Amino acid sequence: MYEEYIKVEDLTVSYDLKPVLWDIDLNIPKGVLMAIIGPNGAGKSTLIKTMLGLLKPVSGEVTFNKEPYEKIQKQVSYVPQRGTVDWDFPISVYDVVLMGRYGYAGWFKRISKNDKKITLEALEKVGMTPYKNRQISELSGGQQQRVFLARALAQEAEIYFMDEPFQGVDAKTEKAIVELLKELKRQNKTVIVVHHDLETVPQYFDWVTLLNVKVVATGPIKEVFTEENLIATYSVSKIDAAREIKYVG
């Protein structure tokens, strides 16, 4: 039996009266690494933004350990898509990561020695310590992504949402993300990742939700990441679906 931790019930979201998510029901257990996969326009990013309260649904609700998001938001960390961030904002790498501590210290309270220690440890874990005094705008795309991952680590959250963290990154950053996912798994954190590379789904995750406006299937990788479900989600041929699921093993 899996312990229900995050619950999405009857969730519908629309843009300009057109549904982009329809009647979504999810039960996400504590401690899973969950990928959300589906074709372009399936509503993947919309789903996590709605779960985080960034978008308002037409109907439905989301609870975290039976509480609304507003009551547990300090326990939640969000890594947005790189393309949605203003990288020209004048701020150092160190200060970006330190922002992950503001949920504990508050915006107008003094940062403690422990906050600074945790910030430096997070930078070290993603290999960005040598760049701590650089402006965020001076970094490569992969380095910027690692800085945002360090900020998420510094927050010491219980639940992590990541929107396409692997997209367009270099091999070093991909390795850093994979190591971060493993570490969060060891700590029994719950991680929800919008992901696009079907080949790596069974390598990186233990739980998956297949989404195409509606939930096609959700559950453990070995039960859900099947030829039939991939065909239903992506409208691909059986040959293409079989090519992807061979990695489940």
Short mmCIF file of C-alpha atoms in Angstrom, two decimals:
data_model
loop_
_atom_site.label_atom_id
_atom_site.label_comp_id
_atom_site.label_asym_id
_atom_site.label_seq_id
_atom_site.Cartn_x
_atom_site.Cartn_y
_atom_site.Cartn_z
CA MET A 1 0.00 0.00 0.00
CA TYR A 2 1.16 3.50 -0.81
CA GLU A 3 0.66 6.36 1.64
CA GLU A 4 -1.45 9.08 0.01
CA TYR A 5 0.37 12.40 0.33
CA ILE A 6 -0.69 14.74 -2.48
CA LYS A 7 -4.25 14.53 -3.73
CA VAL A 8 -5.69 16.18 -6.84
CA GLU A 9 -9.47 15.91 -7.19
CA ASP A 10 -11.73 16.78 -10.13
CA LEU A 11 -9.30 19.44 -11.39
CA THR A 12 -10.26 21.32 -14.55
CA VAL A 13 -8.32 24.28 -15.95
CA SER A 14 -9.16 26.32 -19.04
CA TYR A 15 -7.68 29.15 -21.10
CA ASP A 16 -10.17 31.35 -22.98
CA LEU A 17 -12.94 28.84 -22.23
CA LYS A 18 -10.91 25.99 -23.77
CA PRO A 19 -10.09 23.19 -21.30
CA VAL A 20 -6.36 22.46 -21.06
CA LEU A 21 -6.80 20.05 -18.15
CA TRP A 22 -9.96 18.06 -17.72
CA ASP A 23 -11.21 16.25 -14.61
CA ILE A 24 -7.76 15.41 -13.22
CA ASP A 25 -7.57 12.95 -10.32
CA LEU A 26 -4.20 12.02 -8.82
CA ASN A 27 -3.03 10.35 -5.63
CA ILE A 28 0.71 10.86 -5.23
CA PRO A 29 2.45 8.91 -2.45
CA LYS A 30 5.10 10.37 -0.19
CA GLY A 31 8.71 9.77 -1.22
CA VAL A 32 8.21 9.07 -4.94
CA LEU A 33 10.15 10.50 -7.86
CA MET A 34 7.29 11.16 -10.28
CA ALA A 35 7.60 12.16 -13.92
CA ILE A 36 4.73 13.89 -15.69
CA ILE A 37 4.96 13.04 -19.38
CA GLY A 38 2.82 13.76 -22.41
CA PRO A 39 2.86 15.48 -25.81
CA ASN A 40 3.22 19.23 -26.32
CA GLY A 41 0.06 20.99 -25.22
CA ALA A 42 -0.93 18.16 -22.89
CA GLY A 43 -1.13 20.49 -19.87
CA LYS A 44 1.96 19.27 -17.99
CA SER A 45 3.28 22.67 -16.89
CA THR A 46 -0.27 23.90 -16.33
CA LEU A 47 -0.85 21.01 -13.95
CA ILE A 48 2.07 21.78 -11.65
CA LYS A 49 1.41 25.53 -11.76
CA THR A 50 -2.19 24.89 -10.72
CA MET A 51 -1.06 22.56 -7.94
CA LEU A 52 1.23 25.36 -6.74
CA GLY A 53 -1.57 27.92 -6.76
CA LEU A 54 -0.02 29.93 -9.60
CA LEU A 55 -3.07 29.27 -11.80
CA LYS A 56 -6.68 29.16 -10.70
CA PRO A 57 -8.70 26.11 -11.74
CA VAL A 58 -12.26 26.20 -13.02
CA SER A 59 -13.06 23.44 -10.54
CA GLY A 60 -11.40 20.93 -8.27
CA GLU A 61 -8.93 21.07 -5.41
CA VAL A 62 -5.40 20.07 -4.45
CA THR A 63 -4.33 19.02 -0.95
CA PHE A 64 -0.91 18.24 0.49
CA ASN A 65 -1.09 15.80 3.38
CA LYS A 66 -4.77 16.84 3.64
CA GLU A 67 -3.87 20.55 3.84
CA PRO A 68 -4.30 23.29 1.21
CA TYR A 69 -1.16 24.64 -0.43
CA GLU A 70 -1.33 27.93 1.51
CA LYS A 71 -0.72 26.09 4.79
CA ILE A 72 2.31 24.08 3.65
CA GLN A 73 3.94 26.33 1.04
CA LYS A 74 7.17 26.67 3.08
CA GLN A 75 7.58 22.92 2.61
CA VAL A 76 7.33 23.19 -1.19
CA SER A 77 10.10 24.13 -3.62
CA TYR A 78 9.61 25.01 -7.30
CA VAL A 79 12.20 25.00 -10.08
CA PRO A 80 10.59 26.74 -13.10
CA GLN A 81 11.49 26.33 -16.75
CA ARG A 82 14.64 28.25 -17.64
CA GLY A 83 12.81 30.15 -20.37
CA THR A 84 10.47 31.78 -17.85
CA VAL A 85 13.25 33.38 -15.77
CA ASP A 86 14.72 36.88 -16.25
CA TRP A 87 18.40 35.97 -16.30
CA ASP A 88 19.45 39.62 -16.75
CA PHE A 89 18.32 40.53 -13.25
CA PRO A 90 21.42 41.81 -11.36
CA ILE A 91 22.00 39.23 -8.64
CA SER A 92 24.88 36.97 -7.67
CA VAL A 93 24.84 33.18 -7.73
CA TYR A 94 25.23 33.08 -3.94
CA ASP A 95 22.27 35.43 -3.38
CA VAL A 96 20.02 33.40 -5.71
CA VAL A 97 20.68 30.27 -3.65
CA LEU A 98 20.36 32.17 -0.36
CA MET A 99 16.81 33.09 -1.42
CA GLY A 100 15.93 29.47 -0.72
CA ARG A 101 16.38 30.24 2.98
CA TYR A 102 13.97 33.19 3.10
CA GLY A 103 11.05 30.89 3.84
CA TYR A 104 12.69 30.20 7.19
CA ALA A 105 14.29 33.57 7.94
CA GLY A 106 11.67 35.82 6.40
CA TRP A 107 12.39 38.58 3.91
CA PHE A 108 13.14 41.23 6.54
CA LYS A 109 14.97 39.17 9.17
CA ARG A 110 18.68 38.66 9.56
CA ILE A 111 20.17 35.68 7.73
CA SER A 112 21.78 33.30 10.23
CA LYS A 113 25.14 31.54 10.08
CA ASN A 114 23.25 28.30 9.56
CA ASP A 115 21.42 29.77 6.54
CA LYS A 116 24.76 30.75 5.02
CA LYS A 117 26.21 27.31 5.76
CA ILE A 118 23.28 25.55 4.08
CA THR A 119 23.58 27.88 1.07
CA LEU A 120 27.27 27.04 0.61
CA GLU A 121 26.59 23.31 1.02
CA ALA A 122 23.89 23.46 -1.67
CA LEU A 123 26.28 25.21 -4.07
CA GLU A 124 28.90 22.56 -3.39
CA LYS A 125 26.47 19.72 -4.12
CA VAL A 126 25.79 21.03 -7.63
CA GLY A 127 29.40 21.98 -8.33
CA MET A 128 28.81 25.74 -8.40
CA THR A 129 30.94 26.93 -5.47
CA PRO A 130 33.64 28.46 -7.74
CA TYR A 131 30.95 30.65 -9.33
CA LYS A 132 29.27 31.89 -6.15
CA ASN A 133 30.29 35.53 -6.66
CA ARG A 134 29.40 35.64 -10.37
CA GLN A 135 26.33 37.40 -11.67
CA ILE A 136 23.66 34.90 -12.71
CA SER A 137 23.58 36.51 -16.17
CA GLU A 138 27.23 35.55 -16.77
CA LEU A 139 26.59 31.81 -16.56
CA SER A 140 25.81 29.26 -19.24
CA GLY A 141 22.33 27.75 -19.42
CA GLY A 142 23.41 24.57 -17.67
CA GLN A 143 25.13 26.51 -14.90
CA GLN A 144 22.05 28.66 -14.38
CA GLN A 145 19.96 25.53 -14.03
CA ARG A 146 22.35 24.16 -11.41
CA VAL A 147 22.05 27.40 -9.45
CA PHE A 148 18.27 27.03 -9.37
CA LEU A 149 18.66 23.42 -8.25
CA ALA A 150 20.96 24.60 -5.45
CA ARG A 151 18.32 27.13 -4.39
CA ALA A 152 15.77 24.31 -4.22
CA LEU A 153 18.18 22.25 -2.09
CA ALA A 154 18.83 25.18 0.24
CA GLN A 155 15.11 25.44 0.92
CA GLU A 156 15.14 21.99 2.56
CA ALA A 157 11.58 21.39 1.40
CA GLU A 158 9.52 18.21 1.65
CA ILE A 159 8.01 18.49 -1.84
CA TYR A 160 9.85 19.53 -5.01
CA PHE A 161 8.28 20.57 -8.30
CA MET A 162 10.59 20.85 -11.32
CA ASP A 163 9.44 21.99 -14.77
CA GLU A 164 11.59 20.47 -17.54
CA PRO A 165 14.87 20.63 -15.57
CA PHE A 166 16.73 18.49 -18.13
CA GLN A 167 15.74 20.55 -21.16
CA GLY A 168 18.71 21.95 -23.08
CA VAL A 169 21.31 21.21 -20.39
CA ASP A 170 24.86 19.91 -20.83
CA ALA A 171 26.04 16.48 -19.68
CA LYS A 172 27.53 17.86 -16.45
CA THR A 173 24.27 19.51 -15.48
CA GLU A 174 22.26 16.40 -16.38
CA LYS A 175 24.49 14.37 -14.08
CA ALA A 176 24.04 16.95 -11.31
CA ILE A 177 20.26 16.76 -11.66
CA VAL A 178 20.27 12.96 -11.55
CA GLU A 179 22.44 13.00 -8.41
CA LEU A 180 20.10 15.54 -6.84
CA LEU A 181 17.08 13.33 -7.58
CA LYS A 182 18.85 10.36 -5.97
CA GLU A 183 19.69 12.41 -2.89
CA LEU A 184 16.13 13.64 -2.51
CA LYS A 185 14.89 10.06 -2.86
CA ARG A 186 17.24 8.95 -0.08
CA GLN A 187 15.78 11.70 2.10
CA ASN A 188 12.23 10.46 1.36
CA LYS A 189 11.30 13.75 -0.32
CA THR A 190 8.46 13.83 -2.85
CA VAL A 191 9.59 15.05 -6.27
CA ILE A 192 7.34 15.88 -9.24
CA VAL A 193 9.09 16.56 -12.54
CA VAL A 194 7.68 17.61 -15.92
CA HIS A 195 9.82 15.52 -18.27
CA HIS A 196 10.05 15.10 -22.04
CA ASP A 197 12.62 12.34 -22.68
CA LEU A 198 10.71 9.05 -22.64
CA GLU A 199 13.90 7.00 -22.90
CA THR A 200 15.14 8.16 -19.48
CA VAL A 201 11.83 7.94 -17.61
CA PRO A 202 12.45 4.43 -16.20
CA GLN A 203 16.07 5.31 -15.41
CA TYR A 204 15.35 8.45 -13.39
CA PHE A 205 11.89 7.91 -11.88
CA ASP A 206 9.88 5.31 -9.96
CA TRP A 207 6.41 6.80 -10.55
CA VAL A 208 4.86 8.31 -13.66
CA THR A 209 1.75 10.17 -14.74
CA LEU A 210 0.88 10.04 -18.44
CA LEU A 211 -1.11 13.13 -19.33
CA ASN A 212 -2.89 14.42 -22.41
CA VAL A 213 -5.41 16.97 -21.11
CA LYS A 214 -6.80 14.05 -19.10
CA VAL A 215 -4.83 11.54 -17.04
CA VAL A 216 -4.25 8.47 -19.19
CA ALA A 217 -2.57 6.51 -16.40
CA THR A 218 -0.65 7.09 -13.18
CA GLY A 219 1.29 4.78 -10.90
CA PRO A 220 4.56 2.86 -10.51
CA ILE A 221 6.79 2.78 -13.60
CA LYS A 222 6.67 -0.99 -14.08
CA GLU A 223 2.86 -0.99 -13.99
CA VAL A 224 2.07 2.17 -15.94
CA PHE A 225 4.87 2.84 -18.44
CA THR A 226 3.46 0.39 -20.98
CA GLU A 227 3.03 0.19 -24.73
CA GLU A 228 -0.74 0.61 -24.49
CA ASN A 229 -0.51 3.70 -22.29
CA LEU A 230 2.13 5.35 -24.47
CA ILE A 231 -0.02 4.77 -27.56
CA ALA A 232 -3.04 6.26 -25.77
CA THR A 233 -1.03 9.27 -24.59
CA TYR A 234 0.99 10.11 -27.69
CA SER A 235 -1.02 8.44 -30.48
CA VAL A 236 2.21 6.74 -31.56
CA SER A 237 2.60 3.44 -33.36
CA LYS A 238 3.11 0.19 -31.50
CA ILE A 239 6.65 0.03 -32.86
CA ASP A 240 7.51 3.45 -31.40
CA ALA A 241 5.89 2.60 -28.08
CA ALA A 242 7.73 -0.71 -27.83
CA ARG A 243 11.00 1.11 -28.54
CA GLU A 244 10.45 3.31 -25.48
CA ILE A 245 9.25 0.67 -23.00
CA LYS A 246 12.18 -1.69 -23.67
CA TYR A 247 14.13 0.42 -21.17
CA VAL A 248 11.88 -0.58 -18.29
CA GLY A 249 13.50 -4.00 -18.16
#
